[in-house]
Amino acid sequence: MSGFGELKAVLRIRPFRRLWAVLGLSSLGDWLGLLAASTFAAAQVDNSAAQGVAFGSVIAVRLLPALVLGPVAGVFADRFDRRLTMVVCDLIRFLFFASMPAAALIVDDSTLVIAWAAVATFIIETTAMIWTPAKEAAVPNLLPRARLETANQLTLATTYGITPVLAGLVLIGLEKLVVVIFGGGDVRPQGVEPSEVALWFNSLTFLATAITVFFGIKEISGRRTAAVERKPGMLKEFTQGWAFVSRTPLVRGLVLGIFGAFAGGGVVVGTAKFYAVSLSAGDAGFALLFATLFLGLGVGIAAGPKIVGALSRRRWFGLSIVLAAGSVLILALATHLVVAVAGALLVGVGAGMAFLSGTTLLGGEVADDMRGRAFAFVQMGTRVVLMLTISLSSVIVGAGGSRHLNLGFKEFEVSSTRPLLAIAGIFGVIAGIVALRQMDDKKGVPFFADVLGSIRGRPLSPDEPKAAQGIFIVFEGGEGAGKSTQVRHLAEALRGLGRDVVVTREPGATPLGERIRSLVLDPPEVTGEVVTPRAEALLYAADRAHHVASVVRPALARGAVVISDRYVDSSLAYQGAGRTLPVDEVSWLSKWATGGLKPDLVVLLDLEPAVGLARAGRRGDADRLESESLAFHERVRYAFLDLASADPSRYLVLDASLPADSLATGVLQRVRHLMPADEEFDIAEILEDVAETVTALTGDELTDELPSGGTRV
Ligand SMILES: Nc1ncnc2c1ncn2[C@@H]1O[C@H](COP(=O)(O)OP(=O)(O)OP(=O)(O)O)[C@@H](O)[C@H]1O
Ligand SMILES: Cc1cn([C@H]2C[C@H](O)[C@@H](COP(=O)(O)O)O2)c(=O)[nH]c1=O
């Protein structure tokens, strides 16, 4: 589905659509509130120093509740009905936003009005601290899991992209409207200053959201009834929440990664002004870097899922943190504005992707009864980390100035922003790697191969555990190389030693496989149509999936030696090299089909195709693949040899032009090493039977002479 199609599909879900509208409105209110409350406080006094203090104190008061109430806010979201929690919070915000301009109308003392604005802001922020986790925790209950990521894209874009811009526009629009209706500043009646009108408007947005949530999104309620009665006390719930965050690897990893990213972001913001100076880029450079960072954030949120495709979201999260933090290192080292802009873009992309994947993971993988506390913990932590890092880094950089560095051959002026950014970048990369290790859901799957495969739509999957006791031996090679002969011989030898041996083959070891075998190998004159290369690859993979699940794994699980005539390498050689399908795709398909089951030993019987085809021809009519050109079979042969040389410890390559009994000895010698020490067999003792068995099985007189053109390996 296209990105637009996915958005439409999410918005078709009525309760989510309404919640999204509510979120948009309340986020508009938040941004408007931030701008209006602070300008309103500043407007109450005349001199610029007092205006600065009034403005700053309202902002500071907005951040305080995170420290005071943050830890317990999640308990509300998890304990009480989330719909009612949201409605009560919105009604409180409605009343307190309206109380600010109302106070200015009633009270004459500007100090009191400012003080009230600070108190009201504190209460409003406190309720927001409770409202947000309740909302975040409710979203996953309104949607199918598969739609959660798109829903988060939409809500993040709304909260951080659309509504702040809209809030600015509304404020400008209100200002113009006030001038048109009431005229300039001196003649205006009381209570209609633009910031006051904005606060009235803002209070109404919260009334509207309260009404919508109460009457329009009843689905948010009703997730528990009797369970509430059984809940422990609030204090217990609070401590349970903290214990959950610290003991659950996924949440611990998420929290660590998110805090690391925010710490890095805080340092970037705190040092940005000085950093722009160190680039000699001035205010314009500062603005450019900031705009680029936000652009990157948007790109990360909007395009991230498409870029990484099917990559595990846990891995994506860790990767995003490392990308963001690693790009802070680019900023630390950049000496040119263009490089710094590229770095800022990547920081934004990484942060946006981490934000989206982190939110989706928290929503999708944390159980409903803990979700509110998990979101509240993150909400509180990010604010605290951001506040601390912004203030600390700006103080450090302000005090640090710049240092003159003389390397002998070159001299530099190094701003203190650089080491600080470097430290933040290194710290962030480490946080990302640790987070990834904590929460990796594909342990043992190579990371970068998985990332590349996922981007191409073919993620790697962890191997299914192989039964410890059994031994899996595969014979590979071109047509007529002697595989069946050697398979049977080895089986006889091992059975003679008392081992449980399962002889099998691909394709066609099962009734289903038999049917697939005739579909792929019968000539077109029989089947009535030509099997296309991709269909052929899929048919072999289907046979393999069924074969491994129903024959190979069960036999290995009971400790048998499984000897298969052909396996994965045949697909890589025939469909990959022979049919020239992309080998990595064929390989991925087989890995998927087998759950990653690899043989303990592959015996490759290497033979000139012409010789092998001649041998096979003695059996009668050629099948569909035997009828392929000599060039096809040459490609197959060299593909087998390449596979063997890429992983020599797993392969035994034998010159298949040698007599069958020599080959059998070579195979037995190697297989010996696969047996447990106490089961090692005496080759000399069983060699006696080898030639006999082989002759009996093939029905041919085996000769010591090399067939013409044969090469010894
Ligand atoms: N080492 C050998 N030297 C000469 N002939 C052999 C040798 N091994 C097997 N043969 C003969 O070659 C023919 C093909 O042998 P076999 O069926 O074992 O090969 P294969 O690799 O399983 O063939 P295919 O893949 O086409 O089924 C048989 O007639 C067999 O007797
Ligand atoms: C498993 C597998 C086999 N093939 C081809 C190779 C042979 O031509 C036939 C099997 O015939 P055999 O007599 O049993 O050796 O199928 C293939 O193309 N791809 C595969 O994955």
XYZ file of N, CA, C and O in Angstrom, residues 399-516:
472
model
N 31.182 29.382 28.912
C 32.376 29.613 29.736
C 33.649 29.183 29.003
O 34.711 29.780 29.169
N 33.531 28.155 28.177
C 34.719 27.560 27.550
C 35.323 28.391 26.439
O 36.527 28.329 26.196
N 34.547 29.192 25.748
C 35.044 29.987 24.616
C 35.735 29.114 23.584
O 35.252 28.032 23.262
N 36.879 29.573 23.086
C 37.607 28.739 22.122
C 39.101 28.724 22.454
O 39.605 29.587 23.151
N 39.777 27.699 21.970
C 41.209 27.516 22.271
C 42.022 27.534 20.986
O 41.558 27.051 19.949
N 43.234 28.050 21.117
C 44.123 28.065 19.966
C 44.934 26.764 19.972
O 45.539 26.425 20.979
N 44.880 26.028 18.871
C 45.573 24.734 18.818
C 46.669 24.798 17.767
O 46.395 25.093 16.595
N 47.930 24.515 18.194
C 49.055 24.551 17.256
C 49.607 23.141 17.078
O 50.166 22.559 18.007
N 49.394 22.578 15.871
C 49.875 21.214 15.630
C 51.264 21.192 15.008
O 51.734 20.183 14.514
N 51.914 22.320 14.985
C 53.237 22.406 14.362
C 53.118 22.762 12.895
O 53.512 23.849 12.472
N 52.459 21.892 12.123
C 52.328 22.162 10.680
C 51.083 23.010 10.392
O 50.951 23.614 9.352
N 50.106 23.003 11.336
C 48.890 23.789 11.109
C 48.365 24.315 12.435
O 48.515 23.654 13.476
N 47.737 25.488 12.368
C 47.161 26.048 13.596
C 45.644 26.158 13.472
O 45.129 26.432 12.390
N 44.955 25.901 14.569
C 43.482 25.944 14.550
C 42.944 26.770 15.701
O 43.562 26.833 16.763
N 41.757 27.294 15.484
C 40.986 27.897 16.569
C 39.878 26.883 16.863
O 39.020 26.629 16.022
N 39.924 26.204 18.023
C 38.918 25.159 18.296
C 37.899 25.662 19.319
O 38.246 25.963 20.470
N 36.645 25.743 18.869
C 35.588 26.188 19.784
C 35.275 25.067 20.776
O 35.344 23.884 20.440
N 34.919 25.440 22.000
C 34.612 24.415 23.010
C 33.358 23.630 22.638
O 33.054 22.597 23.243
N 32.607 24.124 21.641
C 31.424 23.354 21.190
C 31.869 22.000 20.615
O 31.153 21.012 20.742
N 33.046 21.989 19.999
C 33.467 20.779 19.271
C 33.683 19.581 20.205
O 33.104 18.528 19.990
N 34.568 19.728 21.247
C 34.717 18.556 22.131
C 33.409 18.159 22.792
O 33.135 16.962 22.986
N 32.580 19.163 23.101
C 31.313 18.847 23.767
C 30.408 18.022 22.837
O 29.804 17.025 23.236
N 30.353 18.451 21.570
C 29.550 17.695 20.604
C 30.126 16.298 20.403
O 29.384 15.311 20.295
N 31.467 16.232 20.366
C 32.105 14.919 20.169
C 31.746 13.988 21.323
O 31.397 12.817 21.108
N 31.807 14.525 22.556
C 31.479 13.684 23.715
C 30.011 13.231 23.625
O 29.693 12.057 23.833
N 29.135 14.182 23.278
C 27.711 13.837 23.172
C 27.505 12.763 22.100
O 26.729 11.812 22.279
N 28.229 12.908 20.966
C 28.089 11.939 19.878
C 28.551 10.557 20.310
O 27.855 9.558 20.106
N 29.715 10.503 20.952
C 30.256 9.197 21.382
C 29.315 8.566 22.414
O 28.964 7.383 22.333
N 28.870 9.396 23.334
C 27.960 8.912 24.375
C 26.677 8.346 23.719
O 26.192 7.274 24.079
N 26.170 9.077 22.723
C 24.944 8.644 22.042
C 25.140 7.342 21.289
O 24.274 6.453 21.315
N 26.290 7.212 20.601
C 26.563 5.965 19.853
C 26.602 4.792 20.829
O 26.006 3.735 20.585
N 27.293 5.004 21.964
C 27.370 3.914 22.951
C 25.963 3.581 23.465
O 25.580 2.407 23.553
N 25.179 4.626 23.759
C 23.809 4.383 24.249
C 23.010 3.585 23.218
O 22.267 2.659 23.566
N 23.182 3.927 21.929
C 22.446 3.225 20.873
C 22.856 1.754 20.793
O 22.009 0.864 20.677
N 24.168 1.504 20.891
C 24.647 0.118 20.791
C 24.175 -0.695 22.003
O 23.702 -1.827 21.864
N 24.286 -0.082 23.186
C 23.843 -0.805 24.393
C 22.338 -1.081 24.302
O 21.872 -2.188 24.593
N 21.582 -0.065 23.842
C 20.126 -0.245 23.714
C 19.834 -1.402 22.761
O 18.989 -2.266 23.029
N 20.554 -1.426 21.649
C 20.349 -2.475 20.653
C 20.625 -3.856 21.242
O 19.865 -4.811 21.042
N 21.706 -3.949 22.012
C 22.036 -5.246 22.623
C 20.974 -5.675 23.618
O 20.655 -6.848 23.740
N 20.434 -4.707 24.331
C 19.422 -5.037 25.339
C 18.164 -5.611 24.690
O 17.539 -6.516 25.218
N 17.793 -5.038 23.552
C 16.466 -5.355 23.023
C 16.473 -6.102 21.695
O 15.395 -6.344 21.142
N 17.649 -6.512 21.232
C 17.718 -7.166 19.915
C 16.827 -8.411 19.876
O 16.934 -9.278 20.743
N 15.952 -8.478 18.900
C 15.078 -9.650 18.781
C 15.576 -10.618 17.709
O 14.879 -11.560 17.340
N 16.792 -10.360 17.186
C 17.314 -11.270 16.168
C 18.749 -11.618 16.496
O 19.641 -11.520 15.640
N 18.965 -11.991 17.729
C 20.335 -12.299 18.156
C 20.915 -13.406 17.264
O 20.222 -14.369 16.944
N 22.157 -13.221 16.838
C 22.802 -14.234 16.001
C 22.631 -13.951 14.512
O 23.343 -14.511 13.697
N 21.699 -13.060 14.151
C 21.524 -12.729 12.726
C 22.444 -11.549 12.422
O 22.367 -10.511 13.088
N 23.353 -11.683 11.430
C 24.300 -10.596 11.155
C 23.571 -9.267 10.914
O 22.631 -9.207 10.107
N 24.014 -8.238 11.620
C 23.262 -6.983 11.640
C 23.219 -6.292 10.278
O 22.143 -5.979 9.760
N 24.389 -6.059 9.692
C 24.392 -5.262 8.461
C 23.777 -6.024 7.280
O 23.090 -5.434 6.445
N 24.008 -7.336 7.238
C 23.373 -8.128 6.169
C 21.856 -8.050 6.323
O 21.114 -7.955 5.334
N 21.387 -8.048 7.560
C 19.948 -7.970 7.812
C 19.405 -6.599 7.386
O 18.341 -6.498 6.762
N 20.171 -5.540 7.708
C 19.730 -4.187 7.326
C 19.630 -4.097 5.805
O 18.600 -3.663 5.255
N 20.690 -4.569 5.119
C 20.673 -4.490 3.646
C 19.545 -5.340 3.068
O 18.810 -4.909 2.176
N 19.420 -6.565 3.602
C 18.354 -7.452 3.126
C 16.984 -6.832 3.350
O 16.112 -6.892 2.476
N 16.793 -6.205 4.510
C 15.487 -5.624 4.832
C 15.167 -4.464 3.905
O 14.027 -4.298 3.461
N 16.179 -3.649 3.621
C 15.956 -2.519 2.717
C 15.496 -3.046 1.352
O 14.649 -2.459 0.697
N 16.030 -4.220 0.975
C 15.619 -4.818 -0.308
C 14.368 -5.665 -0.159
O 13.978 -6.384 -1.073
N 13.783 -5.673 1.027
C 12.543 -6.424 1.230
C 12.760 -7.868 1.620
O 11.824 -8.666 1.606
N 14.010 -8.247 1.974
C 14.263 -9.645 2.329
C 15.024 -9.713 3.648
O 16.221 -9.976 3.681
N 14.317 -9.461 4.756
C 15.015 -9.503 6.045
C 15.512 -10.903 6.349
O 14.923 -11.880 5.878
N 16.596 -10.990 7.096
C 17.083 -12.310 7.502
C 16.331 -12.723 8.765
O 15.959 -11.882 9.568
N 16.120 -14.023 8.895
C 15.445 -14.450 10.117
C 16.385 -15.311 10.946
O 17.281 -15.961 10.396
N 16.181 -15.306 12.266
C 17.064 -16.115 13.093
C 16.884 -17.586 12.754
O 15.768 -18.012 12.441
N 17.986 -18.347 12.811
C 17.881 -19.770 12.488
C 17.038 -20.475 13.536
O 17.133 -20.171 14.719
N 16.220 -21.430 13.040
C 15.495 -22.249 14.010
C 16.521 -23.157 14.668
O 17.451 -23.615 14.013
N 16.360 -23.427 15.955
C 17.393 -24.243 16.609
C 17.494 -25.618 15.973
O 16.483 -26.232 15.639
N 18.747 -26.077 15.768
C 18.945 -27.403 15.168
C 19.028 -28.422 16.304
O 19.607 -28.139 17.342
N 18.426 -29.573 16.041
C 18.487 -30.612 17.068
C 19.940 -30.956 17.333
O 20.729 -31.159 16.403
N 20.309 -31.047 18.582
C 21.716 -31.195 18.936
C 22.288 -32.543 18.508
O 23.410 -32.640 18.041
N 21.482 -33.607 18.594
C 22.079 -34.939 18.450
C 22.367 -35.363 17.006
O 23.377 -36.003 16.739
N 21.469 -35.072 16.079
C 21.585 -35.623 14.727
C 22.743 -35.052 13.925
O 23.358 -34.062 14.302
N 23.044 -35.738 12.804
C 24.079 -35.236 11.882
C 23.438 -35.123 10.507
O 22.733 -36.037 10.058
N 23.689 -33.986 9.861
C 23.046 -33.732 8.569
C 24.134 -33.662 7.496
O 24.996 -32.778 7.515
N 24.075 -34.635 6.573
C 25.091 -34.699 5.504
C 24.384 -34.567 4.158
O 23.347 -35.203 3.929
N 24.947 -33.732 3.309
C 24.311 -33.488 2.007
C 25.297 -33.828 0.892
O 26.495 -33.535 1.007
N 24.794 -34.442 -0.164
C 25.623 -34.684 -1.365
C 25.154 -33.743 -2.462
O 23.966 -33.651 -2.740
N 26.106 -33.048 -3.056
C 25.779 -32.123 -4.142
C 26.661 -32.416 -5.350
O 27.725 -33.055 -5.216
N 26.218 -31.905 -6.491
C 27.005 -32.070 -7.716
C 26.095 -32.030 -8.924
O 24.867 -32.012 -8.803
N 26.720 -32.021 -10.087
C 25.942 -31.946 -11.322
C 25.270 -33.278 -11.648
O 25.306 -34.225 -10.857
N 24.685 -33.326 -12.839
C 23.967 -34.547 -13.266
C 24.956 -35.717 -13.369
O 26.080 -35.557 -13.855
N 24.532 -36.857 -12.917
C 25.324 -38.081 -13.069
C 26.649 -38.088 -12.336
O 27.535 -38.901 -12.627
N 26.822 -37.211 -11.358
C 28.106 -37.138 -10.657
C 28.323 -38.335 -9.748
O 29.443 -38.584 -9.297
N 27.263 -39.048 -9.415
C 27.398 -40.223 -8.548
C 26.859 -39.978 -7.145
O 27.200 -40.714 -6.208
N 26.018 -38.981 -6.965
C 25.508 -38.640 -5.630
C 24.684 -39.780 -5.042
O 24.923 -40.210 -3.917
N 23.729 -40.249 -5.832
C 22.835 -41.299 -5.301
C 23.658 -42.520 -4.906
O 23.415 -43.139 -3.865
N 24.641 -42.830 -5.715
C 25.501 -43.984 -5.427
C 26.188 -43.798 -4.078
O 26.167 -44.679 -3.220
N 26.781 -42.618 -3.885
C 27.523 -42.374 -2.640
C 26.594 -42.254 -1.434
O 26.948 -42.678 -0.344
N 25.426 -41.714 -1.662
C 24.446 -41.605 -0.565
C 24.115 -42.996 -0.053
O 24.164 -43.271 1.156
N 23.803 -43.838 -0.985
C 23.390 -45.183 -0.571
C 24.540 -45.925 0.102
O 24.367 -46.626 1.084
N 25.732 -45.717 -0.447
C 26.870 -46.400 0.139
C 27.120 -45.927 1.583
O 27.300 -46.739 2.501
N 27.118 -44.629 1.771
C 27.377 -44.095 3.113
C 26.306 -44.581 4.091
O 26.604 -44.960 5.226
N 25.090 -44.597 3.599
C 23.983 -45.037 4.467
C 24.208 -46.475 4.911
O 24.078 -46.795 6.098
N 24.592 -47.310 3.943
C 24.829 -48.720 4.292
C 25.936 -48.843 5.323
O 25.820 -49.569 6.313
N 27.003 -48.095 5.086
C 28.160 -48.175 5.992
C 27.758 -47.750 7.397
O 28.107 -48.394 8.380
N 27.024 -46.672 7.495
C 26.650 -46.177 8.829
C 25.632 -47.093 9.501
O 25.675 -47.291 10.710
N 24.742 -47.634 8.681
C 23.769 -48.571 9.263
C 24.494 -49.790 9.818
O 24.147 -50.318 10.863
N 25.558 -50.183 9.061
C 26.371 -51.304 9.516
C 26.980 -51.031 10.889
O 27.292 -51.951 11.642
N 27.154 -49.770 11.169
C 27.721 -49.404 12.475
C 26.635 -49.204 13.535
O 26.903 -48.735 14.633
N 25.415 -49.487 13.120
C 24.324 -49.407 14.093
C 23.688 -48.037 14.207
O 22.901 -47.781 15.113
N 24.025 -47.123 13.288
C 23.427 -45.791 13.382
C 22.046 -45.770 12.746
O 21.774 -46.503 11.794
N 21.207 -44.923 13.284
C 19.886 -44.671 12.690
C 20.123 -43.716 11.520
O 20.565 -42.583 11.707
N 19.892 -44.185 10.290
C 20.195 -43.360 9.111
C 18.918 -43.097 8.307
O 18.142 -44.018 8.055
N 18.729 -41.857 7.911
C 17.584 -41.524 7.047
C 18.144 -41.036 5.721
O 18.888 -40.055 5.675
N 17.811 -41.761 4.666
C 18.249 -41.335 3.333
C 17.097 -40.563 2.693
O 15.953 -40.999 2.703
N 17.426 -39.416 2.163
C 16.361 -38.597 1.596
C 16.907 -37.828 0.387
O 18.093 -37.945 0.057
N 16.052 -37.037 -0.226
C 16.530 -36.335 -1.425
C 15.674 -35.101 -1.692
O 14.580 -34.957 -1.137
N 16.191 -34.238 -2.566
C 15.403 -33.091 -3.037
C 15.527 -33.018 -4.540
O 16.640 -33.164 -5.058
N 14.479 -32.766 -5.269
C 13.112 -32.729 -4.762
C 12.531 -34.141 -4.722
O 13.073 -35.036 -5.344
N 11.443 -34.296 -3.957
C 10.678 -35.529 -4.080
C 10.768 -36.512 -2.937
O 10.456 -37.690 -3.134
N 11.135 -36.080 -1.732
C 11.260 -37.041 -0.635
C 9.923 -37.359 0.037
O 9.824 -38.314 0.790
N 8.924 -36.551 -0.229
C 7.620 -36.737 0.422
C 6.562 -36.886 -0.680
O 6.840 -36.561 -1.845
N 5.353 -37.318 -0.340
C 4.312 -37.383 -1.387
C 4.094 -36.022 -2.055
O 3.990 -35.922 -3.278
N 4.083 -34.956 -1.235
C 3.937 -33.614 -1.827
C 5.143 -33.312 -2.716
O 5.016 -32.796 -3.838
N 6.328 -33.665 -2.202
C 7.557 -33.434 -2.952
C 7.562 -34.188 -4.273
O 8.073 -33.684 -5.284
N 7.015 -35.410 -4.269
C 6.934 -36.200 -5.509
C 6.165 -35.434 -6.582
O 6.550 -35.395 -7.749
N 5.069 -34.804 -6.122
C 4.248 -34.062 -7.104
C 5.000 -32.834 -7.602
O 4.969 -32.488 -8.785
N 5.688 -32.183 -6.659
C 6.475 -31.007 -7.082
C 7.578 -31.452 -8.050
O 7.852 -30.807 -9.056
